[in-house]
mmCIF file of C-alpha atoms and ligand atoms in Angstrom:
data_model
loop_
_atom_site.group_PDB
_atom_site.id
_atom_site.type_symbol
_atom_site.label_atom_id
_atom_site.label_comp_id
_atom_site.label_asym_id
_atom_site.label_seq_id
_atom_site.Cartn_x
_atom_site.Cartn_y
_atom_site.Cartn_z
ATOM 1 C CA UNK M 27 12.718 3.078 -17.507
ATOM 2 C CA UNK M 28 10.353 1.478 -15.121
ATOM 3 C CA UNK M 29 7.106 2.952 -13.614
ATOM 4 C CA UNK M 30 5.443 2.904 -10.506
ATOM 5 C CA UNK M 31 2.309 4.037 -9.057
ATOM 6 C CA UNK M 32 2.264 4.150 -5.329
ATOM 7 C CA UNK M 33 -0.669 5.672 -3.467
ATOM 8 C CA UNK M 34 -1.063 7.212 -0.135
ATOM 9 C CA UNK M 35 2.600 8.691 -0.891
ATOM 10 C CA UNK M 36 2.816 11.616 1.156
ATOM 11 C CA UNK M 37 4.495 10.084 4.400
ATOM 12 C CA UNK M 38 5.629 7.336 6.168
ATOM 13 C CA UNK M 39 5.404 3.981 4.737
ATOM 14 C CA UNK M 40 4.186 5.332 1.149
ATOM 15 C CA UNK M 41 6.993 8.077 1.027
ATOM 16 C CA UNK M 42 9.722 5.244 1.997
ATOM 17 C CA UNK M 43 8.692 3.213 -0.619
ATOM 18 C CA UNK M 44 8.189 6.148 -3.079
ATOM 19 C CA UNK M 45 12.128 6.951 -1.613
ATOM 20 C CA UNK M 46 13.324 3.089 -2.777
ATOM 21 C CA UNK M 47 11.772 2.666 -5.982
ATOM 22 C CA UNK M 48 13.077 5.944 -7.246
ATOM 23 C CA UNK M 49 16.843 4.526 -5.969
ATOM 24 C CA UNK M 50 16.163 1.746 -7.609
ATOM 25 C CA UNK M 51 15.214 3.879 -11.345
ATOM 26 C CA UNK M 52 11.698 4.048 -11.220
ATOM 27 C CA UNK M 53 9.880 6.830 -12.526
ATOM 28 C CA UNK M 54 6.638 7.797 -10.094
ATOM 29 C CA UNK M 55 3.415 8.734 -10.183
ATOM 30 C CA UNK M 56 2.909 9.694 -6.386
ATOM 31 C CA UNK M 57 -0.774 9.861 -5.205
ATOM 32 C CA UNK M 58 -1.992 12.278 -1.828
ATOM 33 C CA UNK M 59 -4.918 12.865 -0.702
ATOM 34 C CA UNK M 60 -4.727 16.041 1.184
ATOM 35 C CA UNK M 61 -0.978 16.438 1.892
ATOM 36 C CA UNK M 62 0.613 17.782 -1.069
ATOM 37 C CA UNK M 63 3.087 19.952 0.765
ATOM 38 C CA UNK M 64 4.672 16.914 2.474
ATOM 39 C CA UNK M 65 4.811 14.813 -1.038
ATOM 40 C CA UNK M 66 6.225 17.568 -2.819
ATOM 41 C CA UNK M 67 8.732 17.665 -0.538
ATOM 42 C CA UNK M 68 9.876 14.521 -0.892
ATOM 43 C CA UNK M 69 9.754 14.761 -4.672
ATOM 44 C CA UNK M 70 12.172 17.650 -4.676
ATOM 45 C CA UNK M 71 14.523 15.235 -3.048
ATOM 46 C CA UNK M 72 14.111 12.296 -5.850
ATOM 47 C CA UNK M 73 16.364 12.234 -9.067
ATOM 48 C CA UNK M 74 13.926 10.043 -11.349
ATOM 49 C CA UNK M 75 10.923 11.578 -12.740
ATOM 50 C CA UNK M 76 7.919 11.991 -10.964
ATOM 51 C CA UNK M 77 4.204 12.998 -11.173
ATOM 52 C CA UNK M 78 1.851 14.010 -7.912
ATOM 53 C CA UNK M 79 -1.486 13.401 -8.562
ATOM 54 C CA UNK M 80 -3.970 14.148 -5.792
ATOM 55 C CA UNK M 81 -7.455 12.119 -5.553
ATOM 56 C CA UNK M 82 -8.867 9.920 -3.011
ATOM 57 C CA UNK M 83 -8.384 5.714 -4.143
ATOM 58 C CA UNK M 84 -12.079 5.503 -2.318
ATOM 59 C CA UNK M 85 -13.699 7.160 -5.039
ATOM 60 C CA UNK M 86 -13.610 4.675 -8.255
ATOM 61 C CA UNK M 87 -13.758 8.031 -10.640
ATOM 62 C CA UNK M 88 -10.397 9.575 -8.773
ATOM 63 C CA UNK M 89 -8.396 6.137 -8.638
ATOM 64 C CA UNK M 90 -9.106 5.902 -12.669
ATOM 65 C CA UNK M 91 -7.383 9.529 -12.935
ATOM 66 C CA UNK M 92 -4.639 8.116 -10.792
ATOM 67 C CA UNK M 93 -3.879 5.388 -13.255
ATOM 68 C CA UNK M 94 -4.054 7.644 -16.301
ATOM 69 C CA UNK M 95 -2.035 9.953 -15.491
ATOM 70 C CA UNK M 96 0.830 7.293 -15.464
ATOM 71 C CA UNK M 97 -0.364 6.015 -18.887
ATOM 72 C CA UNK M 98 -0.534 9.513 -20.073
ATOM 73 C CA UNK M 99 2.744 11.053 -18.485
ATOM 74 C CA UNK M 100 4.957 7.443 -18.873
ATOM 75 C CA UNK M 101 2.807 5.300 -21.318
ATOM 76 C CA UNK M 102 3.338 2.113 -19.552
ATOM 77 C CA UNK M 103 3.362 1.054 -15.589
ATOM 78 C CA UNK M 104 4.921 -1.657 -14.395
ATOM 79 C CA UNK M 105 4.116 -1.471 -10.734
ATOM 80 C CA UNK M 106 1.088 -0.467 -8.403
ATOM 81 C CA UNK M 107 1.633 -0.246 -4.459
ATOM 82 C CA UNK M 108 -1.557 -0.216 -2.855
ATOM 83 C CA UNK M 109 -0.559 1.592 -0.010
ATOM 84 C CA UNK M 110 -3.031 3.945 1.400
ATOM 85 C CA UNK M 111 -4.374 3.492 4.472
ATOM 86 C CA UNK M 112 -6.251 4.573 7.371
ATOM 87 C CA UNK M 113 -7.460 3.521 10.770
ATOM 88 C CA UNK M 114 -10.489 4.828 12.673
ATOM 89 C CA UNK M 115 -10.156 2.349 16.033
ATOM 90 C CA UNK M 116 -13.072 1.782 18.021
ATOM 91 C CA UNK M 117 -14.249 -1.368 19.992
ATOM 92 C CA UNK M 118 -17.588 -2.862 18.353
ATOM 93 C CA UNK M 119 -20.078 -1.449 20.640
ATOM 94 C CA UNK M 120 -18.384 2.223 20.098
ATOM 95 C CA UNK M 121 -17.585 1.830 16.571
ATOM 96 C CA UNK M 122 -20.136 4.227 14.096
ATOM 97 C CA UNK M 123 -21.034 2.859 10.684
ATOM 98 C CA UNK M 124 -19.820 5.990 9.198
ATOM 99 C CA UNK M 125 -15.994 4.462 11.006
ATOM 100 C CA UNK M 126 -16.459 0.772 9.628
ATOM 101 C CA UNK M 127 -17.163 2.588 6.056
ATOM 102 C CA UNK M 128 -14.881 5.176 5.720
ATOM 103 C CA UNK M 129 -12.336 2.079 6.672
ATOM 104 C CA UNK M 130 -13.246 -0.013 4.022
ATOM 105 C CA UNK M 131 -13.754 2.231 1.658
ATOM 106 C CA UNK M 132 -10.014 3.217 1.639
ATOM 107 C CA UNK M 133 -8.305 0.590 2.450
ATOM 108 C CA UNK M 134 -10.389 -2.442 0.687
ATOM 109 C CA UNK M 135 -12.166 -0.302 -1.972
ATOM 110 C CA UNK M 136 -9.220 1.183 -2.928
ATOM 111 C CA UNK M 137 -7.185 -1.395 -3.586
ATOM 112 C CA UNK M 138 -9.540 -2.555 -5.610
ATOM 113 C CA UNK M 139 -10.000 0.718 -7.889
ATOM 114 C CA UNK M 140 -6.401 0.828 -8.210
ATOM 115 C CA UNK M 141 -6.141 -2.789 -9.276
ATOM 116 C CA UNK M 142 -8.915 -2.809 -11.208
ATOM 117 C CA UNK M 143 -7.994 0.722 -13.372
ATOM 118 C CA UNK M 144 -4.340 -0.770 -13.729
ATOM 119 C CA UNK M 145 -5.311 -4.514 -14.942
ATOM 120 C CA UNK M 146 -6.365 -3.248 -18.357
ATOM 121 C CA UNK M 147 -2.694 -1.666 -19.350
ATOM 122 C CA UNK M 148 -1.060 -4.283 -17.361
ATOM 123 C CA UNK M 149 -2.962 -7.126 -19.123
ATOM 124 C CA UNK M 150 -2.498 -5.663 -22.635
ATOM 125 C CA UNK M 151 1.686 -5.145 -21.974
ATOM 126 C CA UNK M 152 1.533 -8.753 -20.599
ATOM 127 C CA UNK M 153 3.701 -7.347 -17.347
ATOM 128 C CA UNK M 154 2.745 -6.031 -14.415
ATOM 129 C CA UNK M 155 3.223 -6.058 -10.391
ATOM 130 C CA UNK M 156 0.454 -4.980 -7.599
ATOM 131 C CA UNK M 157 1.998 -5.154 -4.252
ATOM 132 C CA UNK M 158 -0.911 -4.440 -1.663
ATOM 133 C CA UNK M 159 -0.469 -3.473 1.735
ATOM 134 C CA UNK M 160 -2.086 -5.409 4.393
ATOM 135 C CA UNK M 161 -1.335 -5.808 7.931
ATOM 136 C CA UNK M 162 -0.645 -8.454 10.696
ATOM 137 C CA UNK M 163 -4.446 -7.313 11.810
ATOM 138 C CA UNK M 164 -5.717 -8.498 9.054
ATOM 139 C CA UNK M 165 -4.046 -12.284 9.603
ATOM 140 C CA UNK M 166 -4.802 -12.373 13.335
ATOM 141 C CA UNK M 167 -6.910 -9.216 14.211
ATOM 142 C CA UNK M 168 -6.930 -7.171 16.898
ATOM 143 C CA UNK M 169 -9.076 -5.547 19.891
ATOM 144 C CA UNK M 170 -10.236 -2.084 18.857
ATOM 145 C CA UNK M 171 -9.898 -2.422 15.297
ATOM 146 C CA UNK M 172 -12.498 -4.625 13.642
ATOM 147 C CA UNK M 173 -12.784 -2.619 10.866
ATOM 148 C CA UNK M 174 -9.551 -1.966 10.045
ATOM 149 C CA UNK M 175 -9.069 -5.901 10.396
ATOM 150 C CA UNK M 176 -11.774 -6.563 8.074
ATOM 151 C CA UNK M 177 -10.414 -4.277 5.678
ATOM 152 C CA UNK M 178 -6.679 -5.795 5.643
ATOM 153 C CA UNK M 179 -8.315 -9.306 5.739
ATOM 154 C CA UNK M 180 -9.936 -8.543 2.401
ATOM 155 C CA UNK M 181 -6.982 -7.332 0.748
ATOM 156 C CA UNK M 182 -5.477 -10.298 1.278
ATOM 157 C CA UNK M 183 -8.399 -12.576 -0.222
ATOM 158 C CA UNK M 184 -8.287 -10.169 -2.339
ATOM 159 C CA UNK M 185 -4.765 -10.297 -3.533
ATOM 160 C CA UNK M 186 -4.972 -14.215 -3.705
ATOM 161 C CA UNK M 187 -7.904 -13.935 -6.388
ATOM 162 C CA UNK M 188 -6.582 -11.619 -8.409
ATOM 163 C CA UNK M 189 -3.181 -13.058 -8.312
ATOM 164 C CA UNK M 190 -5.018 -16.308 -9.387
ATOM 165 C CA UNK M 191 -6.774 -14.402 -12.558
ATOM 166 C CA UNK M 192 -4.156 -12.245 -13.614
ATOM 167 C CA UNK M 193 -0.803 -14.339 -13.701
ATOM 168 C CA UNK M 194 -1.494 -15.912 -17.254
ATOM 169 C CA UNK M 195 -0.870 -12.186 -18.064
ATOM 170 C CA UNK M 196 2.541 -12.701 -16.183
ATOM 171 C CA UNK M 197 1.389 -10.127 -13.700
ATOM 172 C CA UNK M 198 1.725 -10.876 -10.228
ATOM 173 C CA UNK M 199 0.095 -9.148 -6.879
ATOM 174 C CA UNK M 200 1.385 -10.149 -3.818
ATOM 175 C CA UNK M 201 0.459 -8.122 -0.508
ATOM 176 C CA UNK M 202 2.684 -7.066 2.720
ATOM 177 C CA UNK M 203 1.369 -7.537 6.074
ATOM 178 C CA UNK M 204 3.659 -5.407 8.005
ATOM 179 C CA UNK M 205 3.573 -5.487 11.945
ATOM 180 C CA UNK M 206 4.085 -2.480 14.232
ATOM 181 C CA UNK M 207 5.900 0.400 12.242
ATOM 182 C CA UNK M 208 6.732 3.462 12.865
ATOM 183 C CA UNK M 209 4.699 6.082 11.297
ATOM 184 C CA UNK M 210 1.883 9.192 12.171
ATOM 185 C CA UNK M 211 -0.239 5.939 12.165
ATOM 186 C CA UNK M 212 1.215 4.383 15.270
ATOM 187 C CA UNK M 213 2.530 7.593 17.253
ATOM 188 C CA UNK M 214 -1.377 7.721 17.842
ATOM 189 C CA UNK M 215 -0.298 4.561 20.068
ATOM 190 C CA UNK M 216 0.489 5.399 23.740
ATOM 191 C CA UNK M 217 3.671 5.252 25.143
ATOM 192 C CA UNK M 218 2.523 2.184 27.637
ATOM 193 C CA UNK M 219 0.802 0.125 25.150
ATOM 194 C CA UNK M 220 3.921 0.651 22.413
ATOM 195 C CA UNK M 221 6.297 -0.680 25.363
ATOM 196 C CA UNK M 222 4.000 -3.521 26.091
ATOM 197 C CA UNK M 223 3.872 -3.816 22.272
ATOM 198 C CA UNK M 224 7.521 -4.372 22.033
ATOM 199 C CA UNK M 225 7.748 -6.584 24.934
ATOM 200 C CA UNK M 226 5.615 -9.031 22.089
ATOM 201 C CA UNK M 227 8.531 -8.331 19.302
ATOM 202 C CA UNK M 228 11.302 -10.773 19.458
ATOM 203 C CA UNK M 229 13.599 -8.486 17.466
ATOM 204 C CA UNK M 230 12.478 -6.260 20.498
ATOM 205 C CA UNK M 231 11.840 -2.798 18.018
ATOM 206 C CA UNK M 232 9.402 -1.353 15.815
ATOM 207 C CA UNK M 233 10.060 -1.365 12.162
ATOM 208 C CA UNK M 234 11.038 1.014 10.254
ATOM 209 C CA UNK M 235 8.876 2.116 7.005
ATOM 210 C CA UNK M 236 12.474 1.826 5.083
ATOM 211 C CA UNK M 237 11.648 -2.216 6.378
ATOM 212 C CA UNK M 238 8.357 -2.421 4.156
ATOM 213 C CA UNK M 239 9.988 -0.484 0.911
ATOM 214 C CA UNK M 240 12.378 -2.962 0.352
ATOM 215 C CA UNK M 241 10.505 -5.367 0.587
ATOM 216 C CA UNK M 242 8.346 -3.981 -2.279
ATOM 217 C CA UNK M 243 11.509 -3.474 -4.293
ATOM 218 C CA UNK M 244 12.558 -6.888 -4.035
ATOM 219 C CA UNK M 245 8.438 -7.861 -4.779
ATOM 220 C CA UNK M 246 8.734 -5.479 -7.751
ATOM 221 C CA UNK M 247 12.160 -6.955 -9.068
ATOM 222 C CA UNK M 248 12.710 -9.614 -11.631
ATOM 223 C CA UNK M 249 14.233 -11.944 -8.973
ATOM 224 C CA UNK M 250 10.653 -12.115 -7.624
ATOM 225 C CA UNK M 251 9.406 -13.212 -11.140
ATOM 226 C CA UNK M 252 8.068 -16.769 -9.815
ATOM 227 C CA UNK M 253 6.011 -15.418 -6.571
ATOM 228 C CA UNK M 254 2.587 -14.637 -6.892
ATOM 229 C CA UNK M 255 -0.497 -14.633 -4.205
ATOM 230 C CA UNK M 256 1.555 -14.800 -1.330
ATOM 231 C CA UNK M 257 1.680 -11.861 1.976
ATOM 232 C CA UNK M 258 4.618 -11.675 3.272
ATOM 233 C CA UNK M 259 4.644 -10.802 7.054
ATOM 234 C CA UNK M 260 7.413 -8.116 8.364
ATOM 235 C CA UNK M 261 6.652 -7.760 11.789
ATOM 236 C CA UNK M 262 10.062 -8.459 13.813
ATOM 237 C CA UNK M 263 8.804 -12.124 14.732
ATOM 238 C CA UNK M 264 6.029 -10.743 16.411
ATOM 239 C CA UNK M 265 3.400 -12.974 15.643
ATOM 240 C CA UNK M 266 5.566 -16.402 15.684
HETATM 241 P P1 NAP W 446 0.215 7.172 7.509
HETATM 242 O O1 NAP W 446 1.516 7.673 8.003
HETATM 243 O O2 NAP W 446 -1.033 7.560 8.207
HETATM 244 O O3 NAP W 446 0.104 7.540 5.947
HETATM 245 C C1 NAP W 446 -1.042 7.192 5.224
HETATM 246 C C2 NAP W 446 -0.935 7.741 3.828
HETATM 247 O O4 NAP W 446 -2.125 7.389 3.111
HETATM 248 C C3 NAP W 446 -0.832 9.253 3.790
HETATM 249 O O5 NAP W 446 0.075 9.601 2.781
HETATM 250 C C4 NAP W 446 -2.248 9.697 3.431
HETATM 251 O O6 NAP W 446 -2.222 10.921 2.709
HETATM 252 C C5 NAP W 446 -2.681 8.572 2.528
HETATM 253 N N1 NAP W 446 -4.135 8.419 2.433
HETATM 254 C C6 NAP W 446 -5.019 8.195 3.405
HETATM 255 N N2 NAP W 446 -6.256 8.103 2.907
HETATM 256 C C7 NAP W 446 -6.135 8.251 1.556
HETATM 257 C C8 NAP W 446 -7.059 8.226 0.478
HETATM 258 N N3 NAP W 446 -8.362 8.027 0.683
HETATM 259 N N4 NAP W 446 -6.582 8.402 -0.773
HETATM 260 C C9 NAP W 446 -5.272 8.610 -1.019
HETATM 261 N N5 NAP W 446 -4.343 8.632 -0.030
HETATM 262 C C10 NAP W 446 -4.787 8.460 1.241
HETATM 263 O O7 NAP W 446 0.199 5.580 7.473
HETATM 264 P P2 NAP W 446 1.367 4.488 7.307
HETATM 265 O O8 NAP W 446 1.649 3.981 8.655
HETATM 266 O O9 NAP W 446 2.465 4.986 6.455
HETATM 267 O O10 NAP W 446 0.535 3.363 6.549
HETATM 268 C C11 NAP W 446 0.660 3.062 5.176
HETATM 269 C C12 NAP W 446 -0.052 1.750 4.897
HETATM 270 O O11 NAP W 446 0.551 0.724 5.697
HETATM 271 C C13 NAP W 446 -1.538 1.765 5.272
HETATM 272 O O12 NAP W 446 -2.261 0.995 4.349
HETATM 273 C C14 NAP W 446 -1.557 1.099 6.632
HETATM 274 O O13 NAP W 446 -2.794 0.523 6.929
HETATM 275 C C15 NAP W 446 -0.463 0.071 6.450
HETATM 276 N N6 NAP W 446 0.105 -0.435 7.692
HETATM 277 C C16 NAP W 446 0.752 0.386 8.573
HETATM 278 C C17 NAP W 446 1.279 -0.150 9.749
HETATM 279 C C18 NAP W 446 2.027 0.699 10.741
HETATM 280 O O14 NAP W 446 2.376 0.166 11.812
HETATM 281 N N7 NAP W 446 2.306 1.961 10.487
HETATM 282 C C19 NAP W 446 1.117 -1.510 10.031
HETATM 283 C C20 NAP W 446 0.444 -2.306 9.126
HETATM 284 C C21 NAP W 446 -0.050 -1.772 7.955
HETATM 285 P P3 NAP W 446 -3.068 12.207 3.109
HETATM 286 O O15 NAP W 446 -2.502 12.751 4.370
HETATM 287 O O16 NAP W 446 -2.848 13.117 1.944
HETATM 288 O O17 NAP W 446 -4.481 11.741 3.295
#
């Protein structure tokens, strides 16, 4: 059976995903920082095995437990979603340094402790998929949100050099840029700037988190074998 690692699992877009894979037979090791109630509720309502470990992917020590316990619990992993996220919006002049670092320390440094803990058992089974989660922001940024920009922007350098180093190890990483979904994340939105949001969409609605996880299935599937270093935007047409 396959395994999966997908962080930041407790709601929204993590929990969808962590909802898809386990349709699709993966077993899970489901990573929360501070919400375990919420995650193991959603565990009690998946039929594959699964493993909640908490620990923060900013701290390099707490990511490495988050990849062992897979090897320990399944022996191999197969996938890593990169998934956890936060925003801390502020325009420049506004924004404090501890905002900018607590931004890119989860989104940008963790993704990288993930990726980095997982390459070694990935490179030595000669399989493996990373599937990071980025963000329309961090293609074409956004007023309010320089760090969070900043941070999606380096995931997807990110993704593109390690995509480059790792596929002679037939591993691939790929990353989502997903537009406006709906999540705790975006309910922070107001209800005027979500309508004039969705006045922007050509498919004239939010997404749905359910919209990102299959995406990461199909990433994560063998008929994805040949694509590697690419983001793939699902944001309703918004930014055509
Ligand atoms: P969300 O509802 O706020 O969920 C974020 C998840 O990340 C929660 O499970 C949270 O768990 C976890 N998390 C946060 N900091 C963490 C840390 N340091 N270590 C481990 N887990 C941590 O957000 P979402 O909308 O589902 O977003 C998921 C991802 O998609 C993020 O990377 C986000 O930037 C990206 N994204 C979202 C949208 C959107 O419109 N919603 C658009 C583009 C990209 P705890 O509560 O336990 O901390």
């Amino acid at each position: 059976m396959k395994v999966a690692i997908v962080t930041g699992a407790s709601r929204g877009i993590g929990s969808a995903i962590a909802k898809a894979l386990s349709e699709n037979g993966y077993n899970l090791v489901l990573n929360y920082r501070a919400s375990r109630e919420e995650l193991e509720a959603l565990a009690a309502t998946l039929s594959t095995e699964v493993v909640l470990v908490q620990g923060d992917v900013g701290s390099f020590e707490e990511s490495e437990a988050i990849i062992n316990a897979a090897k320990t619990h399944f022996g191999r992993i197969d996938l890593l979603v990169n998934n956890a996220g936060i925003a801390r919006d502020n325009l420049i002049m506004r924004m404090s340094e501890d905002d900018f670092d607590a931004v890119s320390t989860t989104n940008l440094k963790g993704t990288f402790n993930c990726t980095k803990h997982v390459s070694r058992t990935m490179v030595k089974q000669r399989f493996g998929r990373i599937i990071n989660i980025s963000s329309v922001v961090g293609i074409f940024g956004n007023a309010g949100q320089s760090n969070y920009a900043a941070s999606k922007a380096g995931i997807i350098g990110f993704t593109k050099a390690v995509a480059k180093e790792l596929a002679p190890r037939n591993i691939t990483v790929n990353a989502i840029a997903p537009g406006f979904i709906e999540t705790q994340m975006t309910d922070a939105i107001s209800e005027e700037a979500k309508s004039a949001s969705v006045g922007r969409i050509p498919l004239a609605r939010f997404g749905k988190p359910e919209d990102i996880a299959k995406a990461v299935v199909f990433l994560a599937s063998e008929d994805a074998n040949y694509i590697t270093g690419q983001v793939i935007q699902i944001d309703g047409g918004m930014t055509l």
